[in-house]
PDB file of C-alpha atoms in Angstrom:
ATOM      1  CA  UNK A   1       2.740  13.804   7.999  1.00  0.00           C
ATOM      2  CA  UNK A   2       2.818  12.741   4.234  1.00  0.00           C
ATOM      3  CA  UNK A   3       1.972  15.618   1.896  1.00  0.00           C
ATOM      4  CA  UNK A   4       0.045  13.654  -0.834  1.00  0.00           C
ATOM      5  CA  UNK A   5      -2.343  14.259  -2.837  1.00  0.00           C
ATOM      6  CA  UNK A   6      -5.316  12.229  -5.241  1.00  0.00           C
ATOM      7  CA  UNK A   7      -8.196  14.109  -7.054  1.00  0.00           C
ATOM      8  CA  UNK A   8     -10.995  12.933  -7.406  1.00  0.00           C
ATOM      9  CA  UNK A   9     -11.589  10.992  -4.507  1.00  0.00           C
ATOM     10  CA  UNK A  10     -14.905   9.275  -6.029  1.00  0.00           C
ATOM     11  CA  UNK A  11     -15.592   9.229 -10.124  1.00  0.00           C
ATOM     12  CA  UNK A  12     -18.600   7.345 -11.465  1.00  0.00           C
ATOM     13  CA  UNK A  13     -18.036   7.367 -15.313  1.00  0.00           C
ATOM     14  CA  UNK A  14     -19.296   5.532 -18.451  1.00  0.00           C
ATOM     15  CA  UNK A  15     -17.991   3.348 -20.251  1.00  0.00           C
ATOM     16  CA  UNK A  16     -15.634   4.417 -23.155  1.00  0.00           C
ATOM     17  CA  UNK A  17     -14.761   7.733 -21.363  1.00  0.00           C
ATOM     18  CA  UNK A  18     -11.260   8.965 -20.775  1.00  0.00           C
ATOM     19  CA  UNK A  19      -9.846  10.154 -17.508  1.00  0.00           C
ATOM     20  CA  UNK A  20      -7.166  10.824 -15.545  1.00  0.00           C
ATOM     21  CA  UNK A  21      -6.622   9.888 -12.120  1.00  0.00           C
ATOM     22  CA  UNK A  22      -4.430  12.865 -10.550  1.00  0.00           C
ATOM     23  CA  UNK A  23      -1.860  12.594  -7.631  1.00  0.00           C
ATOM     24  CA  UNK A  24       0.752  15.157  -6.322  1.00  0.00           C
ATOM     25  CA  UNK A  25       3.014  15.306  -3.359  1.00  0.00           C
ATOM     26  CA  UNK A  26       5.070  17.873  -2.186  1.00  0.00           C
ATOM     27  CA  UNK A  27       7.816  16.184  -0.420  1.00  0.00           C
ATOM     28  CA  UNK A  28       9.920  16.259  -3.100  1.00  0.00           C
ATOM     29  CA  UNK A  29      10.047  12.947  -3.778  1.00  0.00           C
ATOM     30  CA  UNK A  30      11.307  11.067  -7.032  1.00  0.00           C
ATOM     31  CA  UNK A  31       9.863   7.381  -6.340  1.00  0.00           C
ATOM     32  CA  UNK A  32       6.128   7.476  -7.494  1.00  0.00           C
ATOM     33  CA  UNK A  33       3.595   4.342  -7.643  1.00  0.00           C
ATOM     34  CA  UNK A  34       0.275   3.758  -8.550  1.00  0.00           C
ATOM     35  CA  UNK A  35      -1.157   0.736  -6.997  1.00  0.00           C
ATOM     36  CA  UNK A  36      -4.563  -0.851  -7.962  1.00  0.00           C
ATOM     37  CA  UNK A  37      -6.751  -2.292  -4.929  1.00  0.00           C
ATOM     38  CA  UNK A  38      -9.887  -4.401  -4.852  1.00  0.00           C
ATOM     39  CA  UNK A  39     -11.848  -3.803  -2.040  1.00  0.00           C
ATOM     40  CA  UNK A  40     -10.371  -5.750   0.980  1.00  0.00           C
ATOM     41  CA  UNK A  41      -7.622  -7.234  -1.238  1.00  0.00           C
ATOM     42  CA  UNK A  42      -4.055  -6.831  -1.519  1.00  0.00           C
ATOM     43  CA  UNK A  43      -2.747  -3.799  -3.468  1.00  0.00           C
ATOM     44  CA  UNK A  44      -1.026  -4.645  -6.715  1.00  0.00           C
ATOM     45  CA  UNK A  45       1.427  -2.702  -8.349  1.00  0.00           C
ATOM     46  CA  UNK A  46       0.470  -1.542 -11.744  1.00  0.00           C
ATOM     47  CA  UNK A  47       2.793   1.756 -12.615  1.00  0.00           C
ATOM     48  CA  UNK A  48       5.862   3.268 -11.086  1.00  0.00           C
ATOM     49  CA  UNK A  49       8.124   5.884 -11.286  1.00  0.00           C
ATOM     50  CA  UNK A  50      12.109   6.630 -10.249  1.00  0.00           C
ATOM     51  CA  UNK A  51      12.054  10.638 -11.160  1.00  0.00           C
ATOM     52  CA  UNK A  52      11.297  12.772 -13.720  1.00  0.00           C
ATOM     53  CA  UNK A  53      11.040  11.148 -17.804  1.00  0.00           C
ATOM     54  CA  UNK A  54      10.771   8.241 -15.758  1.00  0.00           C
ATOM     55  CA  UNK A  55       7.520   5.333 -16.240  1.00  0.00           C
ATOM     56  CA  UNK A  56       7.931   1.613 -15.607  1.00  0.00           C
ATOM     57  CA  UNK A  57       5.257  -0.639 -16.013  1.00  0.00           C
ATOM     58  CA  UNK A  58       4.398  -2.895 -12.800  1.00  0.00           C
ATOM     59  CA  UNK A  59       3.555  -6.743 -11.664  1.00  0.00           C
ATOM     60  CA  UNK A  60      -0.016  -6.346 -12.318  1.00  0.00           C
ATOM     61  CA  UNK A  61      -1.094  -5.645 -16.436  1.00  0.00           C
ATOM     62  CA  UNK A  62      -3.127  -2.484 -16.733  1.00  0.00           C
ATOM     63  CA  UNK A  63      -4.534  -0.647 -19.859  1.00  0.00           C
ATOM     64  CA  UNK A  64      -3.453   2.735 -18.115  1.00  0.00           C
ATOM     65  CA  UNK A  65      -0.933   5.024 -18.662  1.00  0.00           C
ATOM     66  CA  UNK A  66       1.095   7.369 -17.045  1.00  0.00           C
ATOM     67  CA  UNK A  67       3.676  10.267 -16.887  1.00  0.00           C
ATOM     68  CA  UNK A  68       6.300  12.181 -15.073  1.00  0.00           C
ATOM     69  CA  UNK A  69       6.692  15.818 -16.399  1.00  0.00           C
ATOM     70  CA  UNK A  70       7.569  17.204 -13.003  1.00  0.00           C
ATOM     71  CA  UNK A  71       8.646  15.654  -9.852  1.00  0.00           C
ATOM     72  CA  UNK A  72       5.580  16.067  -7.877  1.00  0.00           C
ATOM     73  CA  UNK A  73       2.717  15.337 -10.400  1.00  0.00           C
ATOM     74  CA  UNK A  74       2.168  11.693 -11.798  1.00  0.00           C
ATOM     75  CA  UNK A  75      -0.971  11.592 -13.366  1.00  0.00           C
ATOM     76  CA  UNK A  76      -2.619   8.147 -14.435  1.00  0.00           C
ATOM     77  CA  UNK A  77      -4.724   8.144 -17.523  1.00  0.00           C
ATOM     78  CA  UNK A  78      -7.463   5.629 -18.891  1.00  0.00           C
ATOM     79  CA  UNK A  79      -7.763   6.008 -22.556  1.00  0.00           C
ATOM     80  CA  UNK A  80     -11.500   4.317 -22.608  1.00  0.00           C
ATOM     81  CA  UNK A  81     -12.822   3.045 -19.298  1.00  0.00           C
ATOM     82  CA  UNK A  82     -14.319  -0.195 -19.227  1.00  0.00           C
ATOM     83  CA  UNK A  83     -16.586  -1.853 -15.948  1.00  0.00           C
ATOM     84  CA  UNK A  84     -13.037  -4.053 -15.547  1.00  0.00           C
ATOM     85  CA  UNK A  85     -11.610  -1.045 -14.109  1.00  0.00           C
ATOM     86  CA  UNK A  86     -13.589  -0.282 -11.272  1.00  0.00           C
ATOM     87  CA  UNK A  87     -11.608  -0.177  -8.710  1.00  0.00           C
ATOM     88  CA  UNK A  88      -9.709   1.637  -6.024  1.00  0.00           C
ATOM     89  CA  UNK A  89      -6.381   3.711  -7.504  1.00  0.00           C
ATOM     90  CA  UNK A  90      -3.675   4.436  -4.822  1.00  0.00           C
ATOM     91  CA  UNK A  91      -0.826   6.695  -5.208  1.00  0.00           C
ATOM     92  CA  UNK A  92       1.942   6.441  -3.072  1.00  0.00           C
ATOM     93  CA  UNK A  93       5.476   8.379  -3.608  1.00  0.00           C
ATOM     94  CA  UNK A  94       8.715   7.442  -1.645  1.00  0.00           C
ATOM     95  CA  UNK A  95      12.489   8.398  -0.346  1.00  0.00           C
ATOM     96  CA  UNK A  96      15.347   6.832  -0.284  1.00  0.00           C
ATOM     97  CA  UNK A  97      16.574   7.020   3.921  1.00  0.00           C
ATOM     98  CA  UNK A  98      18.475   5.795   6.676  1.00  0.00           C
ATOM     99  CA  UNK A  99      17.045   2.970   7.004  1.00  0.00           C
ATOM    100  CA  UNK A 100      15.420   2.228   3.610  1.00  0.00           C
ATOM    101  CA  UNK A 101      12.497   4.015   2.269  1.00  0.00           C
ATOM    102  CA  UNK A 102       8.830   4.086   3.617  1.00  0.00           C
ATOM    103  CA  UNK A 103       6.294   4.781   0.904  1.00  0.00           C
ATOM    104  CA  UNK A 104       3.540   7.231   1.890  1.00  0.00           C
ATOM    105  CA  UNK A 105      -0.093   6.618   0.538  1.00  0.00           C
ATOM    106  CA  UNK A 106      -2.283   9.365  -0.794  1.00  0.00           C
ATOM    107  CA  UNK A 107      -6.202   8.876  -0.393  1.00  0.00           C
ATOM    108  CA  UNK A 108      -7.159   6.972  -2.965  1.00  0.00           C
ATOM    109  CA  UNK A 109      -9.392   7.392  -6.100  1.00  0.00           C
ATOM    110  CA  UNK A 110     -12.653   5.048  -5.716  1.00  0.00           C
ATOM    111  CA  UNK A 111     -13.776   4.129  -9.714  1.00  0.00           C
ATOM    112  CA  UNK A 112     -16.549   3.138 -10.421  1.00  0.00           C
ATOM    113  CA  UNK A 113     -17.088   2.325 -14.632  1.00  0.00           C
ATOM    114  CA  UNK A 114     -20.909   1.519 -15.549  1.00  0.00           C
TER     115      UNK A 114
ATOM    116  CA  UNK B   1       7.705 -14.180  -7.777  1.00  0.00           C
ATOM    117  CA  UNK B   2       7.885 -13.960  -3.468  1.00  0.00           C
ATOM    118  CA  UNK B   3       4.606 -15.217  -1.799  1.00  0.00           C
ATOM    119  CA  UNK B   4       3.111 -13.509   1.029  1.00  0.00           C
ATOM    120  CA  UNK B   5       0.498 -14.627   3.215  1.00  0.00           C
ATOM    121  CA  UNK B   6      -1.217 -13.152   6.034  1.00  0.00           C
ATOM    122  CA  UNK B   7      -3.207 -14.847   9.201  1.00  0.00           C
ATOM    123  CA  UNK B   8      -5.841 -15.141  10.125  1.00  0.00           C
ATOM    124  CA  UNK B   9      -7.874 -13.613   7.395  1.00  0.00           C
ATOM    125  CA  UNK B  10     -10.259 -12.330   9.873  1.00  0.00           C
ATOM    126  CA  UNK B  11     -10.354 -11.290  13.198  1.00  0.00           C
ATOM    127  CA  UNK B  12     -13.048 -10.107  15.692  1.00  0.00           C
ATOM    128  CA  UNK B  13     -12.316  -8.843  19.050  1.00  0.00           C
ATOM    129  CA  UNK B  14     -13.392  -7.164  22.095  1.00  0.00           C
ATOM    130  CA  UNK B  15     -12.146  -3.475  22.926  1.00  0.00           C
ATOM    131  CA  UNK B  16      -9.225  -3.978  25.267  1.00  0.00           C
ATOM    132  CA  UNK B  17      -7.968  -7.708  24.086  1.00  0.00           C
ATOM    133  CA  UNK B  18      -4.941  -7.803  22.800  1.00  0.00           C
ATOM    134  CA  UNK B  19      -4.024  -9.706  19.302  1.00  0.00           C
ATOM    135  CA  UNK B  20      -1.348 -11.023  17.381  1.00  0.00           C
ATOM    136  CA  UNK B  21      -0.830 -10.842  13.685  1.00  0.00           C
ATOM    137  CA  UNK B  22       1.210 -13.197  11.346  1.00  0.00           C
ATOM    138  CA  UNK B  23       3.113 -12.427   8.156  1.00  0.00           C
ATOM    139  CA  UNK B  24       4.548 -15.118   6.092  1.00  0.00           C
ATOM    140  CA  UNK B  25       7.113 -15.021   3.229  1.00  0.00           C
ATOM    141  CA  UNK B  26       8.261 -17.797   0.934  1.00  0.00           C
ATOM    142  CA  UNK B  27      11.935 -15.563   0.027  1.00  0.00           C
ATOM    143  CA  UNK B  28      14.456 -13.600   1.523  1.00  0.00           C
ATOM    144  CA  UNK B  29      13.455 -10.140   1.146  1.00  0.00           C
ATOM    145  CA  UNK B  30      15.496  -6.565   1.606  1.00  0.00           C
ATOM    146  CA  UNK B  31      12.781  -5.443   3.656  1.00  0.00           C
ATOM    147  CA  UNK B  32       9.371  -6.289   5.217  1.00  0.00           C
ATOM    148  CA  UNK B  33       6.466  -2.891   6.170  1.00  0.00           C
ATOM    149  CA  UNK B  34       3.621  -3.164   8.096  1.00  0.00           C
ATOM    150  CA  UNK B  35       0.498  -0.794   7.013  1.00  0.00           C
ATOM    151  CA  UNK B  36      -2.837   0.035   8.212  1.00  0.00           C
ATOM    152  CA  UNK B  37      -5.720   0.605   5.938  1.00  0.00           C
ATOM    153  CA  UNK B  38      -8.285   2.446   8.169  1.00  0.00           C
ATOM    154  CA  UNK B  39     -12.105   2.234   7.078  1.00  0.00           C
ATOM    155  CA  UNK B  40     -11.999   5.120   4.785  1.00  0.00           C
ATOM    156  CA  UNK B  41      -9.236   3.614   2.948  1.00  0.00           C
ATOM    157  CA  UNK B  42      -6.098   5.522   3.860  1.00  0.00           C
ATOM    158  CA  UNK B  43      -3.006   3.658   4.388  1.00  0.00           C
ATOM    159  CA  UNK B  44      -0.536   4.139   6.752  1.00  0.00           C
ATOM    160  CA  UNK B  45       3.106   3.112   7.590  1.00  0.00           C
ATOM    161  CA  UNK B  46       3.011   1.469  10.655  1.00  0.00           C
ATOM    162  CA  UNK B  47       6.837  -0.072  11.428  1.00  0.00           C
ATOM    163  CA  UNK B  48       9.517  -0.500   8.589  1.00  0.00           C
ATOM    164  CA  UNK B  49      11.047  -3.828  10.406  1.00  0.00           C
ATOM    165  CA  UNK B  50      13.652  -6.299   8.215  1.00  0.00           C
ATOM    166  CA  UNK B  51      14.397  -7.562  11.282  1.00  0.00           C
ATOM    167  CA  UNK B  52      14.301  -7.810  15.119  1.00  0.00           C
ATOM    168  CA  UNK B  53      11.697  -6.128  17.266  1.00  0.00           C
ATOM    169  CA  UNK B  54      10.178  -2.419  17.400  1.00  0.00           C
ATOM    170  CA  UNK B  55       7.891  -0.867  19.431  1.00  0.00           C
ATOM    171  CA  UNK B  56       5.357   2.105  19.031  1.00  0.00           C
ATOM    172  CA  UNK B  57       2.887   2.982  21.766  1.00  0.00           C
ATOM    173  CA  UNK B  58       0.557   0.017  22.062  1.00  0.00           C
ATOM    174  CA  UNK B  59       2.050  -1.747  18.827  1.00  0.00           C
ATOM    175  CA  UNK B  60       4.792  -2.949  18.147  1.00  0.00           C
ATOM    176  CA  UNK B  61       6.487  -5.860  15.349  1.00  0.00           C
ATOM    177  CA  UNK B  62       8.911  -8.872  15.438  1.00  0.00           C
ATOM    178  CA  UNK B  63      10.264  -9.880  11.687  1.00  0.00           C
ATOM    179  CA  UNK B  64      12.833 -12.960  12.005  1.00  0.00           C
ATOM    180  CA  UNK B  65      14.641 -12.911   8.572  1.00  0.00           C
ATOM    181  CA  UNK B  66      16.299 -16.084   9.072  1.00  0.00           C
ATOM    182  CA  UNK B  67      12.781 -18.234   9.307  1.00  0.00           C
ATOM    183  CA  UNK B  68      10.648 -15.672   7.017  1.00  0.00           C
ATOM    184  CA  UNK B  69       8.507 -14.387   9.099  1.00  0.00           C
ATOM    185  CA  UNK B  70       7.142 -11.655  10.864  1.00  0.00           C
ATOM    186  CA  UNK B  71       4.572 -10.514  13.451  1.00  0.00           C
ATOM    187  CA  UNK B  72       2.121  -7.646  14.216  1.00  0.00           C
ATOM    188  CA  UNK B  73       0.993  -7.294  18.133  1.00  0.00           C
ATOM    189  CA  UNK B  74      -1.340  -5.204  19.137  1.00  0.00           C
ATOM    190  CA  UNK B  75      -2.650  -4.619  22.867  1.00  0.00           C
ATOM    191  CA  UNK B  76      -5.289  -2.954  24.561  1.00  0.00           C
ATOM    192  CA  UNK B  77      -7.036  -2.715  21.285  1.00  0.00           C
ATOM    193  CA  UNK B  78      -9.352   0.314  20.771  1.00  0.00           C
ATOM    194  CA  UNK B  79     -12.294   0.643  18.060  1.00  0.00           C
ATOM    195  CA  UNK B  80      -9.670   3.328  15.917  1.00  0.00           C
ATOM    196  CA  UNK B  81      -7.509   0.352  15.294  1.00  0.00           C
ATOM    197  CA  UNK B  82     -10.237  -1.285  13.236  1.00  0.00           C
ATOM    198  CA  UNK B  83      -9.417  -1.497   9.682  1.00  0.00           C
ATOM    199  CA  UNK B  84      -6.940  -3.988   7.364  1.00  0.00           C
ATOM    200  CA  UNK B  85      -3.478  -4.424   8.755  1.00  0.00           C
ATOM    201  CA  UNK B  86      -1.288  -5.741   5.226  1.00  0.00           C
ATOM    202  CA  UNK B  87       2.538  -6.984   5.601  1.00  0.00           C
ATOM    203  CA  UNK B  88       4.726  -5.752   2.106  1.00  0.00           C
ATOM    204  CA  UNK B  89       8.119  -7.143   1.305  1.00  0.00           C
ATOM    205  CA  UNK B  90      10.831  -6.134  -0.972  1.00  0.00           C
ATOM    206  CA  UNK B  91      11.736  -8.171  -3.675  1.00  0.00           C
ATOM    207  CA  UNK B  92      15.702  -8.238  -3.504  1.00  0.00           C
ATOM    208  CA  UNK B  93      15.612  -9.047  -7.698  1.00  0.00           C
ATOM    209  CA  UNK B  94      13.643  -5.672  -8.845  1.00  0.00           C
ATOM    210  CA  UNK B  95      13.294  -4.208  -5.122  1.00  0.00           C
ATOM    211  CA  UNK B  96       9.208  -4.071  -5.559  1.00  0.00           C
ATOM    212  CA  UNK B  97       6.820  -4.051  -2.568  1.00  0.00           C
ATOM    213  CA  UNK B  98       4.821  -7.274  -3.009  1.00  0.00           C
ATOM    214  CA  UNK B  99       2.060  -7.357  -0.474  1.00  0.00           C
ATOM    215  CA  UNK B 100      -0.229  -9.831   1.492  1.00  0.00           C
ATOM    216  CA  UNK B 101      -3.591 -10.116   1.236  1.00  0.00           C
ATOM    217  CA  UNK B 102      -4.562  -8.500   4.776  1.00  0.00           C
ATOM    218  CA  UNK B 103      -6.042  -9.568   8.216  1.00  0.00           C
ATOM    219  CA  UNK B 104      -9.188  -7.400   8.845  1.00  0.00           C
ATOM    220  CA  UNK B 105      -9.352  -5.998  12.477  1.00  0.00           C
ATOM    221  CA  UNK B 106     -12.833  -5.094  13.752  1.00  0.00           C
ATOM    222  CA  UNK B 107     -12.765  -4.075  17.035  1.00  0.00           C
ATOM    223  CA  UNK B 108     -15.962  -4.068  19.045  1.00  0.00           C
ATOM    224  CA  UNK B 109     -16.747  -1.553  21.847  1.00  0.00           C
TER     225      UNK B 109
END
């Protein structure tokens, strides 16, 4: 079983607010992603992570940012929320194996920005 | 960028039919995943499959590389496999998951 982690699992905010979406795992892993999902739509890539010091941006353009202090924490922030980003936030964290990697999902964050 | 597109968008059966599920791609890919987003919204790794055929319990997944394609079967179906199945490839040029946009299973008792 995966070992990951998202808090909160459900945010209502307003708009202009700042928050952070948080996700841990405790597998150890160094590949991190946040992935952005409408409801019943495809998940699209919009942060990612090889290790430590480590932040790409991905194929979808998001106002969010994130970070990798440690190995197990990569936080996503939202300098001022806007309704655009309601959403659902997915976390998901990876190892390289024999054959290649699987990515496990946390729970998800469910945003909602009036 | 690689396409990926999923059949049928929809699909509504009867507990115990069985089903098949399609997965095209437009580009040779590393890799191809099957997942399973259950009603609450959890995801789950179903088969990591490139190519050839797996099995697991009443699932199991065909992916032939050659004609960019894969394909989810699932038998006996039971209302707990309800939920969105999605196919995700690897992009060989950055190694990204790109992902379809899901068939939705509901299975009625």
């Amino acid at each position: 079983e995966a070992d990951i982690y998202q808090t909160p699992r459900y945010l209502v905010i307003g708009t202009g607010k700042k928050i952070t979406l948080e996700c841990s795992q405790t597998m150890g892993h160094d590949k991190m992603y946040w992935y952005q999902q409408d409801p019943g739509m495809e998940l699209h890539l919009i942060h990612y992570s090889y290790g430590v010091n480590s932040t790409e941006k991905g194929d979808l353009s998001s106002e969010s940012t994130v970070s990798r202090i440690r190995t197990e924490h990569f936080p996503l922030t939202l300098e001022s929320a806007r309704p655009s980003h309601t959403s659902q936030y997915l976390c998901a964290s990876s190892e390289p194996t024999q054959p290649r990697e699987t990515q496990y999902f946390g729970p998800g964050t469910r945003l909602l920005v009036l | 960028g690689i396409q990926v597109e999923q059949s049928p968008p929809d699909l509504i059966l009867q507990e115990g039919a069985n089903s098949t599920l399609r997965c095209n791609f437009s580009d040779s890919v590393n890799n191809l995943q099957w997942f399973h987003q259950n009603p609450w919204g959890q995801l789950i790794n179903l088969f990591y499959i490139p190519s050839g055929t797996k099995q697991n319990g009443r699932l199991s997944a065909t992916t032939v590389a050659t004609e960019r394609y894969s394909l989810l079967y699932i038998s006996s179906s039971q209302t707990t496999d309800s939920g969105v199945y999605f196919c995700a490839v690897e992009q060989r040029s950055n190694y990204q998951l790109i992902w379809g946009a899901g068939t939705k299973l509901i299975i009625k008792p």
